C-alpha cells in the first residue's frame, strides 16, 4: 500500500495516540531560554524530549506502534533497526508489555545507546555501519524468527506517536508561530506536521538536518524521497539515507528545510550543556544550532524541539 493510500493522519488518530501514552511518556516541559530569546528577538522555548524515560522522543512512536500491534504478533516478538534511540524506546515498551525485542544497531553505535537498549532487556545485534546494513539484517532475522518489524520512522503508528509532541506544544504555547524540529528519517518532523495541519496550519514548521545528511532537502527538491549515496554527521541519530515515504507525505508542501554545519552542531551541543545546563545529544541540538547560526529566523514565539539526550556528558567535552 502506498503512503498516500492512508492519507494524512487525522486529529482523531493523533489524539488516540496521545491517550495511549498517558502514564508512559512524559508530557515534557517547555523551558524558556532568555539567552536564545534575546538572540532571536522573540520568545524562544526548548521542548525537552531528552527528559523522556528513555532519553528521547522515540518512546512516543515505539509505544504507540507496539500497543497497536495485534496480540498474536506481539507474542512472537518484535525487531527493529536503529541507530540507538528508537531501539531503546522499543526495548522499554516491549519490557513494559512483556514482549521480546531484538534491536539491530550499527557497529559504531555510541556506548550510551547500546547500554540503554540492554538496560531494558533488549537483545542487541550489530550490523555494519549504515541504515541499509541494519535494515537488511533485521529483515533477515524477522523472516527466520517470525518477528514483527517495528520500523524507526516510516510507519503510520510511529508518525502518529511522534505527532503527540506537536499536540503538546500547541496546548502549552497556543500563541506559537514557529516550531523547529530535527529531521533524519522524518518521523518526528512528519508527526509534528500532521498535528499542525490538523489543528493550527498557520504555524511555520522548520525541519533541521545536518549539511552532510540532507535527505529531506533532497526530497523536497525532487518532490519525492530520494536515496543519498552516503550521510555523515556528529548527529548520529539523523543519518538515514532517505526520508521516509509516510513522513514525507506530511512534510511536503508544508515544512521548510534548513541545514546546519558540523561546527554549528558541536557549538550548540556544548552551549546547551555549559550555558543551559542541559545534556543534549548532537541530534537534539540541531534546532538550537539552526537558531544560533542564523539558518533559522523565527517571526514570533518559537519552540525548538530538543529531541534527545542520550550522550555521555564527558563526550560533549570531546566534541570538536
mmCIF file of C-alpha atoms in Angstrom:
data_model
loop_
_atom_site.group_PDB
_atom_site.id
_atom_site.type_symbol
_atom_site.label_atom_id
_atom_site.label_comp_id
_atom_site.label_asym_id
_atom_site.label_seq_id
_atom_site.Cartn_x
_atom_site.Cartn_y
_atom_site.Cartn_z
ATOM 1 C CA UNK A 1 0.000 0.000 0.000
ATOM 2 C CA UNK A 2 1.391 3.431 -0.903
ATOM 3 C CA UNK A 3 1.738 6.099 1.815
ATOM 4 C CA UNK A 4 -0.917 8.172 0.046
ATOM 5 C CA UNK A 5 -3.424 5.328 0.401
ATOM 6 C CA UNK A 6 -3.737 6.019 4.111
ATOM 7 C CA UNK A 7 -3.885 9.772 3.599
ATOM 8 C CA UNK A 8 -2.774 12.332 6.135
ATOM 9 C CA UNK A 9 -3.075 11.422 9.785
ATOM 10 C CA UNK A 10 -6.268 12.754 11.319
ATOM 11 C CA UNK A 11 -6.607 14.665 14.555
ATOM 12 C CA UNK A 12 -8.549 11.705 15.968
ATOM 13 C CA UNK A 13 -5.614 9.363 15.252
ATOM 14 C CA UNK A 14 -3.184 11.723 16.948
ATOM 15 C CA UNK A 15 -5.430 12.189 19.965
ATOM 16 C CA UNK A 16 -5.839 8.408 20.302
ATOM 17 C CA UNK A 17 -2.051 8.085 20.317
ATOM 18 C CA UNK A 18 -1.804 10.770 22.998
ATOM 19 C CA UNK A 19 -4.376 8.987 25.157
ATOM 20 C CA UNK A 20 -2.446 5.735 24.828
ATOM 21 C CA UNK A 21 0.751 7.397 26.046
ATOM 22 C CA UNK A 22 -0.685 8.632 29.342
ATOM 23 C CA UNK A 23 1.223 7.128 32.224
ATOM 24 C CA UNK A 24 4.034 6.037 29.895
ATOM 25 C CA UNK A 25 5.568 9.049 28.159
ATOM 26 C CA UNK A 26 6.251 12.300 29.970
ATOM 27 C CA UNK A 27 4.414 15.456 28.979
ATOM 28 C CA UNK A 28 7.725 17.215 28.594
ATOM 29 C CA UNK A 29 8.140 20.837 29.670
ATOM 30 C CA UNK A 30 8.773 23.941 27.626
ATOM 31 C CA UNK A 31 11.784 25.758 29.059
ATOM 32 C CA UNK A 32 12.039 29.419 28.140
ATOM 33 C CA UNK A 33 15.582 30.429 27.240
ATOM 34 C CA UNK A 34 16.292 34.120 27.906
ATOM 35 C CA UNK A 35 19.620 33.871 26.066
ATOM 36 C CA UNK A 36 18.062 32.400 22.923
ATOM 37 C CA UNK A 37 15.116 34.786 23.178
ATOM 38 C CA UNK A 38 17.463 37.777 23.312
ATOM 39 C CA UNK A 39 19.433 36.469 20.335
ATOM 40 C CA UNK A 40 16.315 35.827 18.246
ATOM 41 C CA UNK A 41 14.345 38.885 19.313
ATOM 42 C CA UNK A 42 11.303 36.693 20.052
ATOM 43 C CA UNK A 43 10.396 34.362 22.944
ATOM 44 C CA UNK A 44 12.180 31.026 22.473
ATOM 45 C CA UNK A 45 11.324 27.831 24.329
ATOM 46 C CA UNK A 46 13.021 24.439 24.395
ATOM 47 C CA UNK A 47 10.765 21.354 24.224
ATOM 48 C CA UNK A 48 12.732 18.950 26.417
ATOM 49 C CA UNK A 49 12.180 15.500 24.934
ATOM 50 C CA UNK A 50 15.512 14.496 26.489
ATOM 51 C CA UNK A 51 13.501 14.118 29.706
ATOM 52 C CA UNK A 52 11.554 11.096 28.464
ATOM 53 C CA UNK A 53 12.182 7.829 30.394
ATOM 54 C CA UNK A 54 14.356 6.581 27.530
ATOM 55 C CA UNK A 55 16.031 9.939 26.979
ATOM 56 C CA UNK A 56 14.377 10.808 23.666
ATOM 57 C CA UNK A 57 11.065 11.426 21.892
ATOM 58 C CA UNK A 58 11.198 7.991 20.242
ATOM 59 C CA UNK A 59 9.248 6.433 23.118
ATOM 60 C CA UNK A 60 6.085 8.064 21.803
ATOM 61 C CA UNK A 61 6.162 6.291 18.452
ATOM 62 C CA UNK A 62 7.547 2.969 19.659
ATOM 63 C CA UNK A 63 4.904 2.620 22.373
ATOM 64 C CA UNK A 64 2.102 3.589 20.006
ATOM 65 C CA UNK A 65 3.185 1.109 17.335
ATOM 66 C CA UNK A 66 3.679 -1.750 19.790
ATOM 67 C CA UNK A 67 0.397 -1.033 21.581
ATOM 68 C CA UNK A 68 -1.490 -1.115 18.276
ATOM 69 C CA UNK A 69 0.205 -4.324 17.110
ATOM 70 C CA UNK A 70 -2.145 -7.352 17.197
ATOM 71 C CA UNK A 71 -1.606 -9.513 20.277
ATOM 72 C CA UNK A 72 -0.752 -12.554 18.158
ATOM 73 C CA UNK A 73 2.157 -10.671 16.581
ATOM 74 C CA UNK A 74 3.360 -9.278 19.908
ATOM 75 C CA UNK A 75 3.591 -12.800 21.309
ATOM 76 C CA UNK A 76 6.093 -13.745 18.592
ATOM 77 C CA UNK A 77 8.329 -10.816 19.470
ATOM 78 C CA UNK A 78 9.412 -7.692 17.625
ATOM 79 C CA UNK A 79 12.520 -6.431 15.887
ATOM 80 C CA UNK A 80 13.778 -3.075 14.706
ATOM 81 C CA UNK A 81 16.827 -1.446 13.145
ATOM 82 C CA UNK A 82 18.037 1.638 14.943
ATOM 83 C CA UNK A 83 20.989 3.940 15.486
ATOM 84 C CA UNK A 84 20.024 3.906 19.141
ATOM 85 C CA UNK A 85 17.093 5.951 20.397
ATOM 86 C CA UNK A 86 14.296 4.038 18.662
ATOM 87 C CA UNK A 87 15.919 0.814 19.815
ATOM 88 C CA UNK A 88 15.942 1.978 23.415
ATOM 89 C CA UNK A 89 12.339 3.091 23.137
ATOM 90 C CA UNK A 90 11.150 -0.194 21.662
ATOM 91 C CA UNK A 91 13.088 -2.185 24.263
ATOM 92 C CA UNK A 92 11.461 -0.111 27.019
ATOM 93 C CA UNK A 93 7.977 -0.539 25.567
ATOM 94 C CA UNK A 94 8.488 -4.259 24.992
ATOM 95 C CA UNK A 95 9.691 -4.811 28.549
ATOM 96 C CA UNK A 96 6.629 -2.997 29.911
ATOM 97 C CA UNK A 97 4.363 -5.198 27.761
ATOM 98 C CA UNK A 98 6.257 -8.459 28.318
ATOM 99 C CA UNK A 99 7.358 -8.744 24.692
ATOM 100 C CA UNK A 100 10.699 -9.957 23.321
ATOM 101 C CA UNK A 101 12.578 -7.208 21.440
ATOM 102 C CA UNK A 102 15.577 -7.598 19.133
ATOM 103 C CA UNK A 103 17.403 -4.388 18.235
ATOM 104 C CA UNK A 104 19.770 -4.284 15.241
ATOM 105 C CA UNK A 105 22.300 -1.487 15.781
ATOM 106 C CA UNK A 106 25.332 -0.161 13.885
ATOM 107 C CA UNK A 107 28.773 -1.320 14.908
ATOM 108 C CA UNK A 108 29.543 2.349 15.526
ATOM 109 C CA UNK A 109 26.627 2.946 17.915
ATOM 110 C CA UNK A 110 27.557 5.104 20.929
ATOM 111 C CA UNK A 111 28.107 3.039 24.060
ATOM 112 C CA UNK A 112 25.459 5.056 25.916
ATOM 113 C CA UNK A 113 22.815 3.992 23.391
ATOM 114 C CA UNK A 114 23.841 0.322 23.386
ATOM 115 C CA UNK A 115 23.744 0.281 27.176
ATOM 116 C CA UNK A 116 20.353 1.968 27.048
ATOM 117 C CA UNK A 117 18.909 -0.862 24.950
ATOM 118 C CA UNK A 118 20.368 -3.510 27.231
ATOM 119 C CA UNK A 119 19.041 -1.706 30.300
ATOM 120 C CA UNK A 120 15.531 -2.552 29.126
ATOM 121 C CA UNK A 121 16.447 -6.163 28.251
ATOM 122 C CA UNK A 122 16.613 -5.556 24.520
ATOM 123 C CA UNK A 123 18.636 -8.134 22.570
ATOM 124 C CA UNK A 124 21.334 -6.232 20.655
ATOM 125 C CA UNK A 125 22.580 -7.448 17.269
ATOM 126 C CA UNK A 126 25.239 -5.408 15.448
ATOM 127 C CA UNK A 127 25.218 -4.989 11.662
ATOM 128 C CA UNK A 128 27.548 -2.782 9.632
ATOM 129 C CA UNK A 129 27.516 0.986 9.789
ATOM 130 C CA UNK A 130 24.678 2.151 7.521
ATOM 131 C CA UNK A 131 20.910 2.194 7.888
ATOM 132 C CA UNK A 132 20.709 -0.238 4.963
ATOM 133 C CA UNK A 133 23.020 -2.701 6.753
ATOM 134 C CA UNK A 134 20.727 -2.633 9.772
ATOM 135 C CA UNK A 135 17.569 -2.915 7.681
ATOM 136 C CA UNK A 136 18.792 -5.953 5.757
ATOM 137 C CA UNK A 137 19.879 -7.756 8.933
ATOM 138 C CA UNK A 138 16.581 -7.006 10.651
ATOM 139 C CA UNK A 139 14.554 -8.289 7.698
ATOM 140 C CA UNK A 140 16.595 -11.498 7.653
ATOM 141 C CA UNK A 141 16.095 -12.130 11.371
ATOM 142 C CA UNK A 142 12.403 -11.251 11.126
ATOM 143 C CA UNK A 143 11.900 -13.900 8.445
ATOM 144 C CA UNK A 144 13.958 -16.515 10.278
ATOM 145 C CA UNK A 145 12.364 -15.988 13.695
ATOM 146 C CA UNK A 146 8.862 -14.799 12.820
ATOM 147 C CA UNK A 147 9.368 -11.409 14.454
ATOM 148 C CA UNK A 148 7.169 -8.388 13.729
ATOM 149 C CA UNK A 149 9.106 -5.412 12.357
ATOM 150 C CA UNK A 150 8.628 -2.016 14.017
ATOM 151 C CA UNK A 151 10.437 0.499 11.749
ATOM 152 C CA UNK A 152 12.111 3.567 13.269
ATOM 153 C CA UNK A 153 10.212 6.210 11.286
ATOM 154 C CA UNK A 154 8.423 5.081 8.105
ATOM 155 C CA UNK A 155 5.305 3.690 9.780
ATOM 156 C CA UNK A 156 1.926 5.324 10.286
ATOM 157 C CA UNK A 157 1.698 4.468 14.001
ATOM 158 C CA UNK A 158 5.235 5.711 14.612
ATOM 159 C CA UNK A 159 4.449 9.053 12.982
ATOM 160 C CA UNK A 160 1.192 9.302 14.955
ATOM 161 C CA UNK A 161 3.042 8.758 18.216
ATOM 162 C CA UNK A 162 5.688 11.345 17.397
ATOM 163 C CA UNK A 163 2.941 13.752 16.409
ATOM 164 C CA UNK A 164 1.877 13.994 20.042
ATOM 165 C CA UNK A 165 4.880 16.293 20.502
ATOM 166 C CA UNK A 166 3.100 18.753 18.226
ATOM 167 C CA UNK A 167 -0.191 18.448 20.101
ATOM 168 C CA UNK A 168 1.578 19.174 23.394
ATOM 169 C CA UNK A 169 3.325 22.236 22.013
ATOM 170 C CA UNK A 170 0.024 23.669 20.774
ATOM 171 C CA UNK A 171 -1.549 23.052 24.191
ATOM 172 C CA UNK A 172 1.407 24.505 26.094
ATOM 173 C CA UNK A 173 2.000 27.563 23.893
ATOM 174 C CA UNK A 174 -1.148 28.452 21.921
ATOM 175 C CA UNK A 175 0.498 31.622 20.597
ATOM 176 C CA UNK A 176 3.398 29.738 18.973
ATOM 177 C CA UNK A 177 4.250 30.926 15.455
ATOM 178 C CA UNK A 178 7.349 28.842 14.705
ATOM 179 C CA UNK A 179 8.488 25.312 15.545
ATOM 180 C CA UNK A 180 11.858 23.846 14.601
ATOM 181 C CA UNK A 181 12.369 20.081 14.719
ATOM 182 C CA UNK A 182 15.288 17.806 13.835
ATOM 183 C CA UNK A 183 14.833 15.534 10.845
ATOM 184 C CA UNK A 184 16.560 12.289 9.955
ATOM 185 C CA UNK A 185 14.030 9.803 8.648
ATOM 186 C CA UNK A 186 11.327 12.373 9.295
ATOM 187 C CA UNK A 187 9.113 10.635 11.846
ATOM 188 C CA UNK A 188 9.251 13.450 14.403
ATOM 189 C CA UNK A 189 9.003 16.334 11.950
ATOM 190 C CA UNK A 190 6.327 14.489 9.969
ATOM 191 C CA UNK A 191 4.309 13.846 13.103
ATOM 192 C CA UNK A 192 4.523 17.472 14.172
ATOM 193 C CA UNK A 193 3.478 18.476 10.660
ATOM 194 C CA UNK A 194 0.450 16.200 10.969
ATOM 195 C CA UNK A 195 -0.531 17.855 14.246
ATOM 196 C CA UNK A 196 -0.116 21.350 12.833
ATOM 197 C CA UNK A 197 -2.027 20.531 9.644
ATOM 198 C CA UNK A 198 -4.893 19.198 11.760
ATOM 199 C CA UNK A 199 -5.024 21.901 14.420
ATOM 200 C CA UNK A 200 -3.048 25.015 13.571
ATOM 201 C CA UNK A 201 -1.784 25.045 9.971
ATOM 202 C CA UNK A 202 -0.582 28.654 10.128
ATOM 203 C CA UNK A 203 2.275 27.684 12.455
ATOM 204 C CA UNK A 204 5.528 27.571 10.469
ATOM 205 C CA UNK A 205 7.430 24.292 10.771
ATOM 206 C CA UNK A 206 11.147 24.295 10.015
ATOM 207 C CA UNK A 207 12.873 20.929 9.659
ATOM 208 C CA UNK A 208 16.575 20.995 10.518
ATOM 209 C CA UNK A 209 19.137 18.491 9.275
ATOM 210 C CA UNK A 210 22.945 18.295 9.071
ATOM 211 C CA UNK A 211 24.606 19.501 5.885
ATOM 212 C CA UNK A 212 26.090 16.031 5.491
ATOM 213 C CA UNK A 213 22.738 14.264 5.785
ATOM 214 C CA UNK A 214 20.257 16.487 3.969
ATOM 215 C CA UNK A 215 17.793 13.791 2.914
ATOM 216 C CA UNK A 216 14.705 15.972 3.349
ATOM 217 C CA UNK A 217 16.238 18.855 1.408
ATOM 218 C CA UNK A 218 16.884 16.453 -1.471
ATOM 219 C CA UNK A 219 13.376 15.002 -1.238
ATOM 220 C CA UNK A 220 11.691 18.405 -1.262
ATOM 221 C CA UNK A 221 13.721 19.404 -4.318
ATOM 222 C CA UNK A 222 12.801 16.195 -6.149
ATOM 223 C CA UNK A 223 9.199 16.041 -4.979
ATOM 224 C CA UNK A 224 9.728 12.546 -3.574
ATOM 225 C CA UNK A 225 12.105 10.725 -1.198
ATOM 226 C CA UNK A 226 15.482 10.148 -2.809
ATOM 227 C CA UNK A 227 18.326 7.956 -1.610
ATOM 228 C CA UNK A 228 21.587 9.698 -0.781
ATOM 229 C CA UNK A 229 24.810 7.850 -1.542
ATOM 230 C CA UNK A 230 26.089 8.455 1.968
ATOM 231 C CA UNK A 231 25.416 10.546 5.040
ATOM 232 C CA UNK A 232 27.776 11.780 7.707
ATOM 233 C CA UNK A 233 27.473 13.919 10.826
ATOM 234 C CA UNK A 234 28.280 14.030 14.517
ATOM 235 C CA UNK A 235 24.469 13.928 14.843
ATOM 236 C CA UNK A 236 24.382 10.125 14.661
ATOM 237 C CA UNK A 237 20.594 9.926 15.023
ATOM 238 C CA UNK A 238 19.991 11.876 11.810
ATOM 239 C CA UNK A 239 21.769 9.711 9.256
ATOM 240 C CA UNK A 240 19.182 7.712 7.242
ATOM 241 C CA UNK A 241 19.987 7.645 3.546
ATOM 242 C CA UNK A 242 16.433 8.727 2.697
ATOM 243 C CA UNK A 243 13.485 10.340 4.415
ATOM 244 C CA UNK A 244 10.539 8.003 4.949
ATOM 245 C CA UNK A 245 7.642 7.999 2.493
ATOM 246 C CA UNK A 246 4.982 8.426 5.187
ATOM 247 C CA UNK A 247 6.770 11.307 6.940
ATOM 248 C CA UNK A 248 7.371 12.941 3.557
ATOM 249 C CA UNK A 249 3.663 12.769 2.757
ATOM 250 C CA UNK A 250 3.099 15.053 5.751
ATOM 251 C CA UNK A 251 6.141 17.290 5.236
ATOM 252 C CA UNK A 252 5.848 18.077 1.532
ATOM 253 C CA UNK A 253 4.158 21.367 0.690
ATOM 254 C CA UNK A 254 4.217 22.239 4.397
ATOM 255 C CA UNK A 255 7.627 22.186 6.093
ATOM 256 C CA UNK A 256 10.569 24.451 5.408
ATOM 257 C CA UNK A 257 14.008 22.844 5.312
ATOM 258 C CA UNK A 258 17.312 24.232 6.583
ATOM 259 C CA UNK A 259 20.705 22.626 7.085
ATOM 260 C CA UNK A 260 23.392 23.260 9.695
ATOM 261 C CA UNK A 261 27.135 22.707 9.635
ATOM 262 C CA UNK A 262 29.056 20.294 11.826
ATOM 263 C CA UNK A 263 30.705 23.233 13.576
ATOM 264 C CA UNK A 264 27.301 24.740 14.392
ATOM 265 C CA UNK A 265 26.003 21.419 15.762
ATOM 266 C CA UNK A 266 29.041 20.962 18.004
ATOM 267 C CA UNK A 267 28.844 24.557 19.220
ATOM 268 C CA UNK A 268 25.146 24.225 20.050
ATOM 269 C CA UNK A 269 25.629 20.914 21.870
ATOM 270 C CA UNK A 270 28.318 22.424 24.057
ATOM 271 C CA UNK A 271 26.364 25.644 24.562
ATOM 272 C CA UNK A 272 23.288 23.763 25.759
ATOM 273 C CA UNK A 273 25.458 21.829 28.201
ATOM 274 C CA UNK A 274 27.521 24.667 29.611
ATOM 275 C CA UNK A 275 25.090 27.582 29.362
ATOM 276 C CA UNK A 276 21.649 25.936 29.721
ATOM 277 C CA UNK A 277 22.903 23.046 31.897
ATOM 278 C CA UNK A 278 21.191 20.523 29.610
ATOM 279 C CA UNK A 279 22.650 17.216 28.460
ATOM 280 C CA UNK A 280 21.624 17.066 24.797
ATOM 281 C CA UNK A 281 22.978 14.768 22.106
ATOM 282 C CA UNK A 282 24.110 16.431 18.859
ATOM 283 C CA UNK A 283 20.990 15.207 17.033
ATOM 284 C CA UNK A 284 18.856 17.037 19.581
ATOM 285 C CA UNK A 285 20.951 20.193 19.369
ATOM 286 C CA UNK A 286 20.487 20.856 15.649
ATOM 287 C CA UNK A 287 17.479 23.120 16.215
ATOM 288 C CA UNK A 288 19.482 25.277 18.618
ATOM 289 C CA UNK A 289 22.306 25.223 16.078
ATOM 290 C CA UNK A 290 19.956 26.494 13.387
ATOM 291 C CA UNK A 291 18.836 29.406 15.552
ATOM 292 C CA UNK A 292 22.290 30.350 16.825
ATOM 293 C CA UNK A 293 23.852 30.136 13.363
ATOM 294 C CA UNK A 294 21.142 32.220 11.714
ATOM 295 C CA UNK A 295 19.902 29.417 9.457
ATOM 296 C CA UNK A 296 16.515 29.598 11.209
ATOM 297 C CA UNK A 297 14.942 33.022 11.736
ATOM 298 C CA UNK A 298 11.592 32.852 13.554
ATOM 299 C CA UNK A 299 8.994 35.610 13.448
ATOM 300 C CA UNK A 300 7.279 35.133 16.806
ATOM 301 C CA UNK A 301 7.027 32.832 19.839
ATOM 302 C CA UNK A 302 9.170 29.841 18.955
ATOM 303 C CA UNK A 303 9.718 26.267 20.109
ATOM 304 C CA UNK A 304 12.938 24.379 19.442
ATOM 305 C CA UNK A 305 12.406 20.639 19.840
ATOM 306 C CA UNK A 306 15.279 19.102 21.813
ATOM 307 C CA UNK A 307 14.764 15.558 20.611
ATOM 308 C CA UNK A 308 17.096 13.588 22.864
ATOM 309 C CA UNK A 309 19.882 13.482 25.409
ATOM 310 C CA UNK A 310 21.408 10.038 25.071
ATOM 311 C CA UNK A 311 25.034 11.051 25.189
ATOM 312 C CA UNK A 312 27.759 10.648 27.775
ATOM 313 C CA UNK A 313 28.280 14.130 29.275
ATOM 314 C CA UNK A 314 32.028 13.521 29.151
ATOM 315 C CA UNK A 315 31.758 13.001 25.396
ATOM 316 C CA UNK A 316 30.372 16.514 24.936
ATOM 317 C CA UNK A 317 33.667 17.999 26.097
ATOM 318 C CA UNK A 318 35.482 15.910 23.492
ATOM 319 C CA UNK A 319 33.402 17.128 20.549
ATOM 320 C CA UNK A 320 35.451 19.053 18.043
#
